[in-house]
C-alpha cells in the first residue's frame, strides 16, 4: 500500500514504537469465485517482536453469500478486541498527556471460518480456532510531557490484580457456531451475487462458543451462549430507529483468559475516535466486562430534526441529531442506565454529545 503508510504507525507503552506495511491481493477467478488476501507486517521496536496479521478469504456460492476464510495472528492485541480504544486515540493520550489506557496481550492464533446462507434469511457461521494468549508488560516509559508529574499505569486491565488467573498464559482450542435469522429477507442480485436489503423484520441471533481443554492445566475451558435481536428501521422522513436487545451467559468459566470475557464498548474520554454508537460513555475502559452473565438493550433515534435543529442557524446545517437510551446489567455493574443526546456529522468531521 506504499512505502509510507501512517495508518501503520503506532505507539503504546507495551509495544513502544511500531511501524509496518500492508500487502493486498484481490483476484476474481470467474463470476462465482473471488480470492482476497491481506497481510499486515509490522515490528514493535521497544518490545523487539514482529507483529503479523494475515487474513485470507474465498467468496464462493454467490447466491448464498458463501465465504470461507483463514485468519492468522502473531501480534499484540487489546484485551477488548472488538470495541476497545482506537490505537490513534491511545497514542495521542500516551504521548501528549502521559495517560496509557490501552492494555494488551500477546495474541497468537489460527482460525478457520465459514459463512453461508443456508436459505434466504438464514445465515450459518462457523469457526474453529487454535491459539495462545500470553501476558505482556510495559516496555517503554517515554512521553513528550508530564514525565516528572505522573506515572504510566501497569499493563493490567480494569481493576484486576497483576496475578489474576484470567491474565495467565493460556492455550485455546475453540469452536463457534452462530445462526442469524431474518424473516422475509429482501435482496437484489448484483453481478451474480445476492445483495441484502433492509428488512421490515428484526434479525434474531443465537451463538454458542466452546473452548475444549486438551489438558487440565494451561488450557481454556469455558462455554458461552448468547441470544440477541436487532433492527434498523425507518421512523419518518430522513429518520431511522435502531434498537437491539442481547443476553448471554457463561455456562462454564472454569478457565478463561480476560480477552474472552464479554466486553462492552466504553468511551470515557472527552475526545475520542471510537464514535458514540453503542458506547457506555460514563464507564472506564474494561469496567464493563464480565465472565458471568449480562442483559443489554439499546434504542437510538437518528433524525435530521429533533430538538436543536429547529432553531435558526442550526436548521441550515446539514447536521443530524440523535436521542438514545442504553441499559446494561451484569453482576459487576448492575442496572447501568444511560440517556444520550448528540449532534452528529458536524462539518462531516465530528459528533458532539451529552450523556447522563
PDB file of N, CA and C in Angstrom, residues 21-77:
ATOM      1  N   UNK A  21       3.925  -2.443   7.155  1.00  0.00           N
ATOM      2  CA  UNK A  21       3.385  -2.300   5.814  1.00  0.00           C
ATOM      3  C   UNK A  21       2.270  -3.310   5.613  1.00  0.00           C
ATOM      4  N   UNK A  22       1.367  -2.998   4.698  1.00  0.00           N
ATOM      5  CA  UNK A  22       0.291  -3.918   4.364  1.00  0.00           C
ATOM      6  C   UNK A  22       0.362  -4.272   2.887  1.00  0.00           C
ATOM      7  N   UNK A  23      -0.032  -5.505   2.576  1.00  0.00           N
ATOM      8  CA  UNK A  23       0.027  -6.018   1.219  1.00  0.00           C
ATOM      9  C   UNK A  23      -1.302  -6.725   0.930  1.00  0.00           C
ATOM     10  N   UNK A  24      -1.893  -6.448  -0.226  1.00  0.00           N
ATOM     11  CA  UNK A  24      -3.211  -6.993  -0.535  1.00  0.00           C
ATOM     12  C   UNK A  24      -3.232  -7.621  -1.918  1.00  0.00           C
ATOM     13  N   UNK A  25      -4.026  -8.690  -2.040  1.00  0.00           N
ATOM     14  CA  UNK A  25      -4.286  -9.352  -3.314  1.00  0.00           C
ATOM     15  C   UNK A  25      -5.787  -9.535  -3.440  1.00  0.00           C
ATOM     16  N   UNK A  26      -6.319  -9.202  -4.585  1.00  0.00           N
ATOM     17  CA  UNK A  26      -7.743  -9.400  -4.876  1.00  0.00           C
ATOM     18  C   UNK A  26      -7.840  -9.980  -6.277  1.00  0.00           C
ATOM     19  N   UNK A  27      -8.233 -11.268  -6.357  1.00  0.00           N
ATOM     20  CA  UNK A  27      -8.248 -11.965  -7.643  1.00  0.00           C
ATOM     21  C   UNK A  27      -9.619 -12.555  -7.877  1.00  0.00           C
ATOM     22  N   UNK A  28     -10.264 -12.137  -8.947  1.00  0.00           N
ATOM     23  CA  UNK A  28     -11.578 -12.652  -9.314  1.00  0.00           C
ATOM     24  C   UNK A  28     -11.372 -13.737 -10.367  1.00  0.00           C
ATOM     25  N   UNK A  29     -11.453 -14.989  -9.950  1.00  0.00           N
ATOM     26  CA  UNK A  29     -11.171 -16.104 -10.849  1.00  0.00           C
ATOM     27  C   UNK A  29     -12.225 -16.226 -11.935  1.00  0.00           C
ATOM     28  N   UNK A  30     -13.488 -16.008 -11.567  1.00  0.00           N
ATOM     29  CA  UNK A  30     -14.596 -16.068 -12.514  1.00  0.00           C
ATOM     30  C   UNK A  30     -15.777 -15.333 -11.892  1.00  0.00           C
ATOM     31  N   UNK A  31     -16.967 -15.492 -12.448  1.00  0.00           N
ATOM     32  CA  UNK A  31     -18.136 -14.786 -11.943  1.00  0.00           C
ATOM     33  C   UNK A  31     -18.620 -15.333 -10.605  1.00  0.00           C
ATOM     34  N   UNK A  32     -18.060 -16.450 -10.157  1.00  0.00           N
ATOM     35  CA  UNK A  32     -18.517 -17.119  -8.939  1.00  0.00           C
ATOM     36  C   UNK A  32     -17.519 -16.980  -7.798  1.00  0.00           C
ATOM     37  N   UNK A  33     -16.233 -17.059  -8.094  1.00  0.00           N
ATOM     38  CA  UNK A  33     -15.211 -17.124  -7.049  1.00  0.00           C
ATOM     39  C   UNK A  33     -14.343 -15.873  -7.046  1.00  0.00           C
ATOM     40  N   UNK A  34     -14.109 -15.336  -5.836  1.00  0.00           N
ATOM     41  CA  UNK A  34     -13.196 -14.220  -5.636  1.00  0.00           C
ATOM     42  C   UNK A  34     -12.255 -14.559  -4.489  1.00  0.00           C
ATOM     43  N   UNK A  35     -10.957 -14.427  -4.738  1.00  0.00           N
ATOM     44  CA  UNK A  35      -9.933 -14.712  -3.731  1.00  0.00           C
ATOM     45  C   UNK A  35      -9.328 -13.401  -3.265  1.00  0.00           C
ATOM     46  N   UNK A  36      -9.279 -13.208  -1.930  1.00  0.00           N
ATOM     47  CA  UNK A  36      -8.720 -11.987  -1.357  1.00  0.00           C
ATOM     48  C   UNK A  36      -7.746 -12.348  -0.244  1.00  0.00           C
ATOM     49  N   UNK A  37      -6.650 -11.610  -0.172  1.00  0.00           N
ATOM     50  CA  UNK A  37      -5.670 -11.853   0.889  1.00  0.00           C
ATOM     51  C   UNK A  37      -5.026 -10.528   1.282  1.00  0.00           C
ATOM     52  N   UNK A  38      -4.873 -10.322   2.584  1.00  0.00           N
ATOM     53  CA  UNK A  38      -4.251  -9.089   3.093  1.00  0.00           C
ATOM     54  C   UNK A  38      -3.306  -9.444   4.234  1.00  0.00           C
ATOM     55  N   UNK A  39      -2.058  -9.051   4.076  1.00  0.00           N
ATOM     56  CA  UNK A  39      -1.028  -9.260   5.088  1.00  0.00           C
ATOM     57  C   UNK A  39      -0.586  -7.912   5.638  1.00  0.00           C
ATOM     58  N   UNK A  40      -0.619  -7.782   6.975  1.00  0.00           N
ATOM     59  CA  UNK A  40      -0.079  -6.606   7.645  1.00  0.00           C
ATOM     60  C   UNK A  40       1.119  -7.064   8.469  1.00  0.00           C
ATOM     61  N   UNK A  41       2.296  -6.583   8.110  1.00  0.00           N
ATOM     62  CA  UNK A  41       3.534  -6.968   8.792  1.00  0.00           C
ATOM     63  C   UNK A  41       4.150  -5.722   9.425  1.00  0.00           C
ATOM     64  N   UNK A  42       4.387  -5.793  10.737  1.00  0.00           N
ATOM     65  CA  UNK A  42       4.934  -4.647  11.461  1.00  0.00           C
ATOM     66  C   UNK A  42       5.963  -5.139  12.470  1.00  0.00           C
ATOM     67  N   UNK A  43       6.646  -4.195  13.087  1.00  0.00           N
ATOM     68  CA  UNK A  43       7.632  -4.538  14.114  1.00  0.00           C
ATOM     69  C   UNK A  43       7.465  -3.603  15.304  1.00  0.00           C
ATOM     70  N   UNK A  44       7.433  -4.199  16.510  1.00  0.00           N
ATOM     71  CA  UNK A  44       7.359  -3.431  17.751  1.00  0.00           C
ATOM     72  C   UNK A  44       8.788  -3.225  18.253  1.00  0.00           C
ATOM     73  N   UNK A  45       9.290  -2.016  18.110  1.00  0.00           N
ATOM     74  CA  UNK A  45      10.715  -1.773  18.324  1.00  0.00           C
ATOM     75  C   UNK A  45      11.104  -1.861  19.795  1.00  0.00           C
ATOM     76  N   UNK A  46      10.269  -1.406  20.722  1.00  0.00           N
ATOM     77  CA  UNK A  46      10.634  -1.476  22.132  1.00  0.00           C
ATOM     78  C   UNK A  46      10.381  -2.873  22.711  1.00  0.00           C
ATOM     79  N   UNK A  47       9.428  -3.609  22.144  1.00  0.00           N
ATOM     80  CA  UNK A  47       9.169  -4.979  22.601  1.00  0.00           C
ATOM     81  C   UNK A  47      10.031  -5.985  21.858  1.00  0.00           C
ATOM     82  N   UNK A  48      10.703  -5.512  20.806  1.00  0.00           N
ATOM     83  CA  UNK A  48      11.583  -6.371  19.997  1.00  0.00           C
ATOM     84  C   UNK A  48      10.847  -7.609  19.494  1.00  0.00           C
ATOM     85  N   UNK A  49       9.729  -7.385  18.829  1.00  0.00           N
ATOM     86  CA  UNK A  49       8.919  -8.504  18.360  1.00  0.00           C
ATOM     87  C   UNK A  49       8.209  -8.140  17.064  1.00  0.00           C
ATOM     88  N   UNK A  50       8.107  -9.091  16.137  1.00  0.00           N
ATOM     89  CA  UNK A  50       7.315  -8.842  14.926  1.00  0.00           C
ATOM     90  C   UNK A  50       5.827  -8.902  15.251  1.00  0.00           C
ATOM     91  N   UNK A  51       5.026  -8.272  14.414  1.00  0.00           N
ATOM     92  CA  UNK A  51       3.576  -8.315  14.552  1.00  0.00           C
ATOM     93  C   UNK A  51       2.991  -8.602  13.161  1.00  0.00           C
ATOM     94  N   UNK A  52       2.310  -9.734  13.038  1.00  0.00           N
ATOM     95  CA  UNK A  52       1.802 -10.183  11.752  1.00  0.00           C
ATOM     96  C   UNK A  52       0.314 -10.481  11.855  1.00  0.00           C
ATOM     97  N   UNK A  53      -0.444 -10.003  10.882  1.00  0.00           N
ATOM     98  CA  UNK A  53      -1.859 -10.345  10.739  1.00  0.00           C
ATOM     99  C   UNK A  53      -2.098 -10.665   9.267  1.00  0.00           C
ATOM    100  N   UNK A  54      -2.576 -11.894   9.007  1.00  0.00           N
ATOM    101  CA  UNK A  54      -2.772 -12.344   7.630  1.00  0.00           C
ATOM    102  C   UNK A  54      -4.181 -12.903   7.492  1.00  0.00           C
ATOM    103  N   UNK A  55      -5.021 -12.180   6.759  1.00  0.00           N
ATOM    104  CA  UNK A  55      -6.408 -12.582   6.545  1.00  0.00           C
ATOM    105  C   UNK A  55      -6.618 -12.949   5.086  1.00  0.00           C
ATOM    106  N   UNK A  56      -7.094 -14.158   4.849  1.00  0.00           N
ATOM    107  CA  UNK A  56      -7.322 -14.660   3.500  1.00  0.00           C
ATOM    108  C   UNK A  56      -8.726 -15.241   3.428  1.00  0.00           C
ATOM    109  N   UNK A  57      -9.473 -14.894   2.362  1.00  0.00           N
ATOM    110  CA  UNK A  57     -10.807 -15.466   2.231  1.00  0.00           C
ATOM    111  C   UNK A  57     -11.133 -15.764   0.774  1.00  0.00           C
ATOM    112  N   UNK A  58     -12.103 -16.638   0.601  1.00  0.00           N
ATOM    113  CA  UNK A  58     -12.596 -17.032  -0.709  1.00  0.00           C
ATOM    114  C   UNK A  58     -14.100 -16.843  -0.724  1.00  0.00           C
ATOM    115  N   UNK A  59     -14.592 -16.006  -1.633  1.00  0.00           N
ATOM    116  CA  UNK A  59     -16.023 -15.819  -1.807  1.00  0.00           C
ATOM    117  C   UNK A  59     -16.525 -16.838  -2.822  1.00  0.00           C
ATOM    118  N   UNK A  60     -17.479 -17.657  -2.415  1.00  0.00           N
ATOM    119  CA  UNK A  60     -18.000 -18.708  -3.277  1.00  0.00           C
ATOM    120  C   UNK A  60     -19.533 -18.716  -3.157  1.00  0.00           C
ATOM    121  N   UNK A  61     -20.191 -19.535  -3.955  1.00  0.00           N
ATOM    122  CA  UNK A  61     -21.656 -19.645  -3.921  1.00  0.00           C
ATOM    123  C   UNK A  61     -22.301 -18.268  -3.806  1.00  0.00           C
ATOM    124  N   UNK A  62     -22.194 -17.431  -4.846  1.00  0.00           N
ATOM    125  CA  UNK A  62     -22.611 -16.026  -4.719  1.00  0.00           C
ATOM    126  C   UNK A  62     -24.076 -15.830  -4.352  1.00  0.00           C
ATOM    127  N   UNK A  63     -24.970 -16.731  -4.754  1.00  0.00           N
ATOM    128  CA  UNK A  63     -26.374 -16.582  -4.391  1.00  0.00           C
ATOM    129  C   UNK A  63     -26.655 -17.040  -2.956  1.00  0.00           C
ATOM    130  N   UNK A  64     -25.638 -17.597  -2.292  1.00  0.00           N
ATOM    131  CA  UNK A  64     -25.751 -17.949  -0.880  1.00  0.00           C
ATOM    132  C   UNK A  64     -24.751 -17.171  -0.035  1.00  0.00           C
ATOM    133  N   UNK A  65     -24.063 -16.179  -0.639  1.00  0.00           N
ATOM    134  CA  UNK A  65     -23.087 -15.308   0.042  1.00  0.00           C
ATOM    135  C   UNK A  65     -22.044 -16.122   0.799  1.00  0.00           C
ATOM    136  N   UNK A  66     -21.584 -17.204   0.160  1.00  0.00           N
ATOM    137  CA  UNK A  66     -20.612 -18.069   0.822  1.00  0.00           C
ATOM    138  C   UNK A  66     -19.260 -17.399   0.992  1.00  0.00           C
ATOM    139  N   UNK A  67     -18.664 -17.607   2.143  1.00  0.00           N
ATOM    140  CA  UNK A  67     -17.326 -17.057   2.424  1.00  0.00           C
ATOM    141  C   UNK A  67     -16.566 -18.030   3.302  1.00  0.00           C
ATOM    142  N   UNK A  68     -15.419 -18.512   2.817  1.00  0.00           N
ATOM    143  CA  UNK A  68     -14.509 -19.346   3.597  1.00  0.00           C
ATOM    144  C   UNK A  68     -13.229 -18.554   3.825  1.00  0.00           C
ATOM    145  N   UNK A  69     -12.677 -18.640   5.041  1.00  0.00           N
ATOM    146  CA  UNK A  69     -11.541 -17.779   5.360  1.00  0.00           C
ATOM    147  C   UNK A  69     -10.560 -18.477   6.291  1.00  0.00           C
ATOM    148  N   UNK A  70      -9.327 -17.983   6.227  1.00  0.00           N
ATOM    149  CA  UNK A  70      -8.269 -18.374   7.155  1.00  0.00           C
ATOM    150  C   UNK A  70      -7.672 -17.100   7.725  1.00  0.00           C
ATOM    151  N   UNK A  71      -7.712 -16.976   9.057  1.00  0.00           N
ATOM    152  CA  UNK A  71      -7.181 -15.801   9.748  1.00  0.00           C
ATOM    153  C   UNK A  71      -5.993 -16.220  10.611  1.00  0.00           C
ATOM    154  N   UNK A  72      -4.862 -15.545  10.422  1.00  0.00           N
ATOM    155  CA  UNK A  72      -3.647 -15.842  11.175  1.00  0.00           C
ATOM    156  C   UNK A  72      -3.192 -14.585  11.915  1.00  0.00           C
ATOM    157  N   UNK A  73      -2.838 -14.742  13.196  1.00  0.00           N
ATOM    158  CA  UNK A  73      -2.385 -13.610  14.009  1.00  0.00           C
ATOM    159  C   UNK A  73      -1.138 -13.983  14.799  1.00  0.00           C
ATOM    160  N   UNK A  74      -0.149 -13.137  14.750  1.00  0.00           N
ATOM    161  CA  UNK A  74       1.006 -13.190  15.642  1.00  0.00           C
ATOM    162  C   UNK A  74       1.298 -11.738  15.996  1.00  0.00           C
ATOM    163  N   UNK A  75       0.640 -11.243  17.040  1.00  0.00           N
ATOM    164  CA  UNK A  75       0.678  -9.809  17.298  1.00  0.00           C
ATOM    165  C   UNK A  75       0.322  -9.537  18.747  1.00  0.00           C
ATOM    166  N   UNK A  76       0.252  -8.279  19.112  1.00  0.00           N
ATOM    167  CA  UNK A  76      -0.298  -7.869  20.397  1.00  0.00           C
ATOM    168  C   UNK A  76      -1.657  -7.256  20.149  1.00  0.00           C
ATOM    169  N   UNK A  77      -2.620  -7.526  21.020  1.00  0.00           N
ATOM    170  CA  UNK A  77      -3.989  -7.066  20.807  1.00  0.00           C
ATOM    171  C   UNK A  77      -4.566  -6.489  22.086  1.00  0.00           C
TER     172      UNK A  77
END
